[in-house]
Coordinates of C-alpha atoms in Angstrom, one line a residue:
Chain A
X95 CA 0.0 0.0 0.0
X96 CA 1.3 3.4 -0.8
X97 CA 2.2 6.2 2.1
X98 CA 0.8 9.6 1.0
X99 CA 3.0 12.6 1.9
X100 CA 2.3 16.3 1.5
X101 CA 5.6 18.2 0.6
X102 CA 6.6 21.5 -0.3
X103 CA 9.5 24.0 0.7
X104 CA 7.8 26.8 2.8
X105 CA 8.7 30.1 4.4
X106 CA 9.5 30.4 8.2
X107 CA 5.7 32.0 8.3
X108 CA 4.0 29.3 6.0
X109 CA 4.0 30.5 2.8
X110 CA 4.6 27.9 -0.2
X111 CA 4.7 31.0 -3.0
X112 CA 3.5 34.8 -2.9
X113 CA 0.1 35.7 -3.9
X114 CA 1.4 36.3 -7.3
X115 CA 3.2 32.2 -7.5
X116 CA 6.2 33.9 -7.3
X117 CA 8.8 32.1 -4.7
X118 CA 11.6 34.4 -4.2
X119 CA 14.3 33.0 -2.2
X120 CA 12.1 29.8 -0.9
X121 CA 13.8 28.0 -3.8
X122 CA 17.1 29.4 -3.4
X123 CA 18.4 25.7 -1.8
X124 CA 18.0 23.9 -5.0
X125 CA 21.1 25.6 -6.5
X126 CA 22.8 26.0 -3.4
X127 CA 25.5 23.7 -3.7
X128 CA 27.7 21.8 -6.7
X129 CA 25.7 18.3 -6.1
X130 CA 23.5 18.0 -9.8
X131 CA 20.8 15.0 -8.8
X132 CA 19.1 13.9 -11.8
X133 CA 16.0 15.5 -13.4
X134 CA 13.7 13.8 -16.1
X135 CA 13.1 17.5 -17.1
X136 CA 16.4 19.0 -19.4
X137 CA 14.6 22.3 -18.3
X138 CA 14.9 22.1 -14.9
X139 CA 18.2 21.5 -12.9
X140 CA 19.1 20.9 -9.4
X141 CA 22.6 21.7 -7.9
X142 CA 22.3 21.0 -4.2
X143 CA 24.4 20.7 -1.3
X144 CA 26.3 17.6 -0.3
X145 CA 23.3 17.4 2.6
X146 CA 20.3 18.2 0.5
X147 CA 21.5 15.8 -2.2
X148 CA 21.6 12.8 0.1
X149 CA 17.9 13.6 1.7
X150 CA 16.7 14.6 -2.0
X151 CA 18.0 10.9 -3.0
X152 CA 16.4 9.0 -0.4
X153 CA 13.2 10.7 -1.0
X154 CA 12.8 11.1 -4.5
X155 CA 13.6 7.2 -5.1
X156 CA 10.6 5.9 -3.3
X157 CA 8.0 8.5 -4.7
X158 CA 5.9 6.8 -7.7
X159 CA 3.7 9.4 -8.6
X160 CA 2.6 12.8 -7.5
X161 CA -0.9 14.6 -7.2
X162 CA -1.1 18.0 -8.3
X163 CA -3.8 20.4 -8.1
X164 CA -4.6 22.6 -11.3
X165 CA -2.9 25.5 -10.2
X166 CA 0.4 24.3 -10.2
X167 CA -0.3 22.1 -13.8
X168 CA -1.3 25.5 -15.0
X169 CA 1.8 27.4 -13.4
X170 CA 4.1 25.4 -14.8
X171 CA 2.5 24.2 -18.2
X172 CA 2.1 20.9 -17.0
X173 CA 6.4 21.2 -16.7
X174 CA 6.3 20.5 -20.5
X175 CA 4.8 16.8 -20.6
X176 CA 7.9 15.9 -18.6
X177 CA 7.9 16.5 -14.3
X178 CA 11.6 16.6 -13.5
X179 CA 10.7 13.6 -10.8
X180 CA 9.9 11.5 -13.9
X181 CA 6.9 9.7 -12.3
X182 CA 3.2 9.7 -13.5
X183 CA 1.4 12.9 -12.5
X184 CA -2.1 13.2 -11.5
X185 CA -3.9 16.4 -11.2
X186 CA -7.1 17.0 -9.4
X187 CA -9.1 19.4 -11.8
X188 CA -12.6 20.7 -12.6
X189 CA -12.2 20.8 -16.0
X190 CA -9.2 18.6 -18.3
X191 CA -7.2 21.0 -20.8
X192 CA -7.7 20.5 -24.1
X193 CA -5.5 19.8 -26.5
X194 CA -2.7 19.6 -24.3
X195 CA -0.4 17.0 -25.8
X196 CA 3.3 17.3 -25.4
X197 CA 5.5 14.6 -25.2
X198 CA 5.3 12.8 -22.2
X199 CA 1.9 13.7 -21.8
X200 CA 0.5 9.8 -21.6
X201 CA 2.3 9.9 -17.9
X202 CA 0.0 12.5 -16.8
X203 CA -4.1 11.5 -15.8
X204 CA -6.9 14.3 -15.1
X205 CA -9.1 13.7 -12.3
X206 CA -12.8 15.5 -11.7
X207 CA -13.8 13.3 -9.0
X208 CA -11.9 14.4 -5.9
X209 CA -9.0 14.4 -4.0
X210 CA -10.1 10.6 -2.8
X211 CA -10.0 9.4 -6.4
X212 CA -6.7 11.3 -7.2
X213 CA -4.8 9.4 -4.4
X214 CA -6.5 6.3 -5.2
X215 CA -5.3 6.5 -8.9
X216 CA -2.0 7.6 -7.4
X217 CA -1.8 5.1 -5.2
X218 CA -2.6 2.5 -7.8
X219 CA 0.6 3.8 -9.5
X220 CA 2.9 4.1 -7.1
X221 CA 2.1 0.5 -5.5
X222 CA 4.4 0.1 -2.4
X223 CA 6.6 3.0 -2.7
X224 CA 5.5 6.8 -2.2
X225 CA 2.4 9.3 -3.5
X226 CA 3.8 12.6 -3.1
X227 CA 1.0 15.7 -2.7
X228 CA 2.1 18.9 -3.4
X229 CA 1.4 21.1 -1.0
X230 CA -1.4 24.3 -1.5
X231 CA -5.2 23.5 -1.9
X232 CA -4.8 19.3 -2.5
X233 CA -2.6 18.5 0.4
X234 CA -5.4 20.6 2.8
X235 CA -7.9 18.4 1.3
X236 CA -5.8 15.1 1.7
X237 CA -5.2 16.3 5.2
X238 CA -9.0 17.5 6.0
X239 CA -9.9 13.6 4.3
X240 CA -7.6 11.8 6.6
X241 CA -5.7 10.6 3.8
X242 CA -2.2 11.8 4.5
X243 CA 0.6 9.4 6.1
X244 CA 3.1 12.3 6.6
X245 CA 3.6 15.8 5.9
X246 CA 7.0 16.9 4.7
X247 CA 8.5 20.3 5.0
X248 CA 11.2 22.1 3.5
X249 CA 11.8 25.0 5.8
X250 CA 13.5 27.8 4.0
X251 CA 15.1 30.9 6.0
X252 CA 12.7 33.2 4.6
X253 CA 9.7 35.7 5.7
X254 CA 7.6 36.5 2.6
X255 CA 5.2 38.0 4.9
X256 CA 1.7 36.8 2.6
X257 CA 1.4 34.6 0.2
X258 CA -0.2 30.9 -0.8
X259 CA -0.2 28.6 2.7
X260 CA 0.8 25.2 2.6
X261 CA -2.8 24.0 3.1
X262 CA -4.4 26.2 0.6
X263 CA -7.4 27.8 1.7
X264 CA -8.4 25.0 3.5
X265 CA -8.7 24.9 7.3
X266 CA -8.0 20.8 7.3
X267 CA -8.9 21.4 11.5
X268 CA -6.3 20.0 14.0
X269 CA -4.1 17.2 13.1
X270 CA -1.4 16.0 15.8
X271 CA 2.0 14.4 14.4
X272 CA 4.9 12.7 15.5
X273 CA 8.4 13.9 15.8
X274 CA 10.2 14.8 12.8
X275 CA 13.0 13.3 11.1
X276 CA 15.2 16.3 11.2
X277 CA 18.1 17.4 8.0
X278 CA 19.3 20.3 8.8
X279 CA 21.1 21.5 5.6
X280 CA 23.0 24.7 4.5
X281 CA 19.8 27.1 3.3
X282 CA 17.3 24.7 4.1
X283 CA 16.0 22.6 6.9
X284 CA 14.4 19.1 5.6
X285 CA 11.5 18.0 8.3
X286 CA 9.3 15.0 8.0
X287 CA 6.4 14.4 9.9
X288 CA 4.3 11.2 10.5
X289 CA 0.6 11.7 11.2
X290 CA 0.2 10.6 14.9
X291 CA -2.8 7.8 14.7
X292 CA -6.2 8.7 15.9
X293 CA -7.4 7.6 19.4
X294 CA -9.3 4.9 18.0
X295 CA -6.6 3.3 15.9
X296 CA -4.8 3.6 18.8
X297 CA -6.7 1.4 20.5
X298 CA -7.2 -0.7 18.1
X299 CA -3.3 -1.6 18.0
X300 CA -3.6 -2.0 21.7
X301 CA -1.5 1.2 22.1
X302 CA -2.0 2.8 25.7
Chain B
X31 CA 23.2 46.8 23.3
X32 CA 20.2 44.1 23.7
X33 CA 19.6 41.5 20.9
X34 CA 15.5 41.6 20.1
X35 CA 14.5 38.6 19.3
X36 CA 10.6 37.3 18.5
X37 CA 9.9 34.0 20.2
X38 CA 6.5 32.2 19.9
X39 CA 5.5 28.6 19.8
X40 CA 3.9 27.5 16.6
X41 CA 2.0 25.0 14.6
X42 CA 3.8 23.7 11.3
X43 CA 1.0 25.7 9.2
X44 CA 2.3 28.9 11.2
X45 CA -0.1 29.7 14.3
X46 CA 0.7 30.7 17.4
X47 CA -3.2 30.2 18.2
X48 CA -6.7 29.4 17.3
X49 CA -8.8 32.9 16.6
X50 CA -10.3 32.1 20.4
X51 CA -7.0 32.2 21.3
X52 CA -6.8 28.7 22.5
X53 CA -3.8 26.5 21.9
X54 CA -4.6 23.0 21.4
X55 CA -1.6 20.7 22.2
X56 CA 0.9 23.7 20.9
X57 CA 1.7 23.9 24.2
X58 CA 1.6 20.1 25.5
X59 CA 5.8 20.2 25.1
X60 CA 5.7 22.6 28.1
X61 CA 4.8 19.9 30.4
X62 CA 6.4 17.5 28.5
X63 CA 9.1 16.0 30.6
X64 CA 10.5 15.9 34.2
X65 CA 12.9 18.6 34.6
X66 CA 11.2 21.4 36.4
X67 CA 12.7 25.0 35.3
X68 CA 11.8 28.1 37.7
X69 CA 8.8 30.4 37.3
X70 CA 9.0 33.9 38.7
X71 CA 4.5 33.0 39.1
X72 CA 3.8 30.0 41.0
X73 CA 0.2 29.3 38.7
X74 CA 2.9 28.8 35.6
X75 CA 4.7 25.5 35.9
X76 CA 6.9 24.0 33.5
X77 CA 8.0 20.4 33.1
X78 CA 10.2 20.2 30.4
X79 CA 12.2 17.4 28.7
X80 CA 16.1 17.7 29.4
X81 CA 16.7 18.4 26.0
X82 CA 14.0 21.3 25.8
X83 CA 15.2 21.8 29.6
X84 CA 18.6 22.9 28.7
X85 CA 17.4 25.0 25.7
X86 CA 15.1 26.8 27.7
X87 CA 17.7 27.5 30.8
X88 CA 20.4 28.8 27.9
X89 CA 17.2 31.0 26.4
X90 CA 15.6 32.7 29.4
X91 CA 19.2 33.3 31.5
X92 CA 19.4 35.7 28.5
X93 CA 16.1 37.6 28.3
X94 CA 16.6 41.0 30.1
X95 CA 12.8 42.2 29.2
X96 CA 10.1 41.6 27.2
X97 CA 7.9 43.2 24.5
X98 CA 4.1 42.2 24.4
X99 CA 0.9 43.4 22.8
X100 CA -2.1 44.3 25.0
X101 CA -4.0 41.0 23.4
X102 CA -1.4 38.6 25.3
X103 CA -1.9 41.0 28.4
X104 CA -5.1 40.7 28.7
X105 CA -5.3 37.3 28.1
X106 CA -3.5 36.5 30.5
X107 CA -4.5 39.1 32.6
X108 CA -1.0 40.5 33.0
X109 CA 0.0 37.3 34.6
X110 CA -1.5 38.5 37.6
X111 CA 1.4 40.9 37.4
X112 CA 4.0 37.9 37.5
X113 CA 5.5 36.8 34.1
X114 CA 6.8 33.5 34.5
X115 CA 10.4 34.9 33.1
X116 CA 10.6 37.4 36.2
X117 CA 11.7 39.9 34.1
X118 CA 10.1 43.3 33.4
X119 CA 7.6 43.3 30.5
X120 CA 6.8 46.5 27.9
X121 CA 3.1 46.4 27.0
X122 CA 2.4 48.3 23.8
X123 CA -1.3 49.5 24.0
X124 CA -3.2 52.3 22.8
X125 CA -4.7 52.7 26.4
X126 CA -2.6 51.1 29.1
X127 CA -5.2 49.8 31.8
X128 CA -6.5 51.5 35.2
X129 CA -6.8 50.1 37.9
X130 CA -4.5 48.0 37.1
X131 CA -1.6 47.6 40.7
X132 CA -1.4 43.7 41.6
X133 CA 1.7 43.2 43.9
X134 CA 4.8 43.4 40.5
X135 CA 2.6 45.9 38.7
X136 CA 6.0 48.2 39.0
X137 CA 8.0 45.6 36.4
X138 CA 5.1 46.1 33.9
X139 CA 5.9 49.3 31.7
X140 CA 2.9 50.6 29.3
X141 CA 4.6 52.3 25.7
X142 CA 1.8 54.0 23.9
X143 CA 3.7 55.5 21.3
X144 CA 4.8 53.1 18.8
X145 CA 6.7 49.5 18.5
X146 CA 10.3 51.6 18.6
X147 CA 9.6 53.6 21.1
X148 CA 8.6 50.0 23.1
X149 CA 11.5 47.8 22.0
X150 CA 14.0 51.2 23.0
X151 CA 12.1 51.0 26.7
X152 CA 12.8 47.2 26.9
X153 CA 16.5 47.5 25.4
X154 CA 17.1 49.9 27.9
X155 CA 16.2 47.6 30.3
X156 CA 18.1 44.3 29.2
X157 CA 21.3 46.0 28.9
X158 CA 23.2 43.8 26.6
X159 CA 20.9 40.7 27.0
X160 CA 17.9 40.2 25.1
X161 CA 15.0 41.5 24.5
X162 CA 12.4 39.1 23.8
X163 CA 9.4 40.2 21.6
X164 CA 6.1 38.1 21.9
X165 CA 4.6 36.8 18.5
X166 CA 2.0 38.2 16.8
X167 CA 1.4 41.8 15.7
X168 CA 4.0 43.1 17.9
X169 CA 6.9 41.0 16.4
X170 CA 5.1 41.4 13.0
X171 CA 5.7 45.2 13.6
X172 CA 9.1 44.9 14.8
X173 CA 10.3 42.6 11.9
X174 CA 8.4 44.8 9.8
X175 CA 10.7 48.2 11.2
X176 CA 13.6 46.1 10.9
X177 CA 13.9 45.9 14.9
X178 CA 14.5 42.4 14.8
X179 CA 17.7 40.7 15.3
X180 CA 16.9 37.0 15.5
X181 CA 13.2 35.3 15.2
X182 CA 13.0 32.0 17.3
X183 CA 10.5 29.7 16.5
X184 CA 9.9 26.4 19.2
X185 CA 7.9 24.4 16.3
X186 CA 5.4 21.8 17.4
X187 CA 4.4 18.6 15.6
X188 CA 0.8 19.9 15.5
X189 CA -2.0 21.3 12.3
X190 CA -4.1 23.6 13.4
X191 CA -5.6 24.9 10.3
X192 CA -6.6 28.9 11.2
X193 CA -6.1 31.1 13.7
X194 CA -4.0 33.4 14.4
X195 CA -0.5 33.8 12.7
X196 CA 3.2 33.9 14.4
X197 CA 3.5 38.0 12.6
X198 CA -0.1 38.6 13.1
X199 CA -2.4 40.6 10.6
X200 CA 1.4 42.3 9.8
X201 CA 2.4 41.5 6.7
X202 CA 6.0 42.6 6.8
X203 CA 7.7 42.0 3.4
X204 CA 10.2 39.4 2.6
X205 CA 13.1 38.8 5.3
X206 CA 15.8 36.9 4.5
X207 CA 17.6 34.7 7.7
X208 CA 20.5 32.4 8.4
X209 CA 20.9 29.1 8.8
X210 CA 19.1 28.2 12.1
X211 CA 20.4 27.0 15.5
X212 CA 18.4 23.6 15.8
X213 CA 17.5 21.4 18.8
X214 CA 15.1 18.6 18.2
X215 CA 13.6 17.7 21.4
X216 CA 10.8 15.5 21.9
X217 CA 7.6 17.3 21.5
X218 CA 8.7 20.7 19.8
X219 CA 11.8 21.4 17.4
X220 CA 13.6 24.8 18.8
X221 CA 14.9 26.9 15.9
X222 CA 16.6 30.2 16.2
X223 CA 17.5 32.1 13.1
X224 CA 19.2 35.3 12.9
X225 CA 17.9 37.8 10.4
X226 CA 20.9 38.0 7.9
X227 CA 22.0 42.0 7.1
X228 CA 21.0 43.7 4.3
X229 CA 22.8 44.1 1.5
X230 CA 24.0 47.7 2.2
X231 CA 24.8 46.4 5.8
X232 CA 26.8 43.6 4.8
X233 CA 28.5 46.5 1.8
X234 CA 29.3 48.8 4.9
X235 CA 30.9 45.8 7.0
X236 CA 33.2 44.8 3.8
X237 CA 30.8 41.6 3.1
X238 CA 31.2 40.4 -0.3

């Protein structure tokens, strides 16, 4: 069975981009260092630190496909037909573009039904190893649905002050977590947290 | 000269409260452990991890005053004119309180004219320690006036989805900051981060 983890680098306040998608110096840690780790996408490039490279590694080999919502498709042209992860995308969207064909574009699958069917046909995908959900609007949802193993965070040392939060406009209520796996890296700290189980499944596992 | 630094617990999706002002579990990690540290009040007890124990000692043998808005005040009623930090404690308000003389009333300071005019009351105080500024609008001001020094951040494992944020309804720009001091303890990850200077700061000191 798949885990499900939200992820996106975020500002010290929250912020996963500016009102206006801009990120400013969130991204800044993916060219921080001389460490190239591969991309599917010619386009798009990562130099990282030593650090970063190693944590990037781990975690981009067990993700087997992503959920997107249709904001970030649309920001980034659906990255060309060709995610720089190189895993099957599915985005969660009211309406499927049209005549969007690029190369590469058979790896990507439009959902209308909702964010349980997205993770479902992500899931189905990915098999044992990882579904990664960006964060913004979809990861509040996944969160708000219960469906969410883990929520990763790339801390970056930056204030933008407003902007797009990590759980979209959607107030997902109170979740409680475990402790992090902590990477502290230069630019960047890497933090990984597992949901904490409900009361009841708890129980159910004879725990306390 | 003091050091002003913010310091606030918060959630990972960046509040220091819900909009009733409760906290959830942001605060469980302050009763976490079995290492009692001292409180100046004796309603405020705190039973920290040794980890977070050790942290907190290093923090608070530092903090020479404090800067708070009049919300925190009156929530907690001025801490019945004990903070827990037994240090003095600037209050920025519009219109500081009558009637207002519990026994400690002297260390509590009311600044009416502006967040500068209270940060200059508390350095004044601390000397060359530090001058801790509560979260919310009042360190969202400060950061915003470029007052700040360091923001400190002791991050719990917890979602709260809305309420109210660690720079309050201030949105002050973009702020760029170090590479953070880290301790992971169990329960709450501190992070300290010093704002890094500006360009024409780090031009004037011979930086780059």
């Amino acid at each position: 069975m798949a885990t499900v983890v939200s992820s996106a680098t975020m500002s010290l306040d929250g912020f996963i981009a500016r009102d206006d998608d801009s990120v400013g110096a969130l991204f800044d840690w993916y060219s921080a260092g001389d460490v190239e780790v591969p991309s599917a996408n010619p386009d798009v490039r990562f130099r990282l630190t030593p650090t970063s490279a190693e944590f990037w590694r781990a975690w981009t080999s067990q993700v087997g496909a992503l959920v997107v919502g249709r904001r970030l498709f649309d920001i980034t042209r659906g990255w060309g037909g060709r995610h720089p992860l190189g895993v099957p995308v599915v985005v969660l969207t009211h309406t499927p573009p049209e005549d969007w064909s690029p190369a590469g574009a058979e790896d990507f699958r439009f959902v209308t039904s909702g964010i349980r069917e997205a993770i479902a046909a992500a899931s189905e995908i990915a098999g044992d190893g990882v579904v990664a959900v960006a964060a913004g609007t979809v990861a509040g949802q996944a969160l708000q649905a219960g469906l969410l193993d883990a929520v990763a965070i790339d801390l970056a040392p930056v204030v933008l002050g407003s902007g797009r939060r990590y759980f979209g406009d959607v107030d997902p209520g109170t979740a409680l977590l475990r402790d992090p796996d902590v990477v502290v890296a230069p630019g960047v700290t890497h933090l990984v947290y597992r949901l904490r189980p409900s009361a009841e499944e708890d129980a159910a596992a004879g725990v306390r």
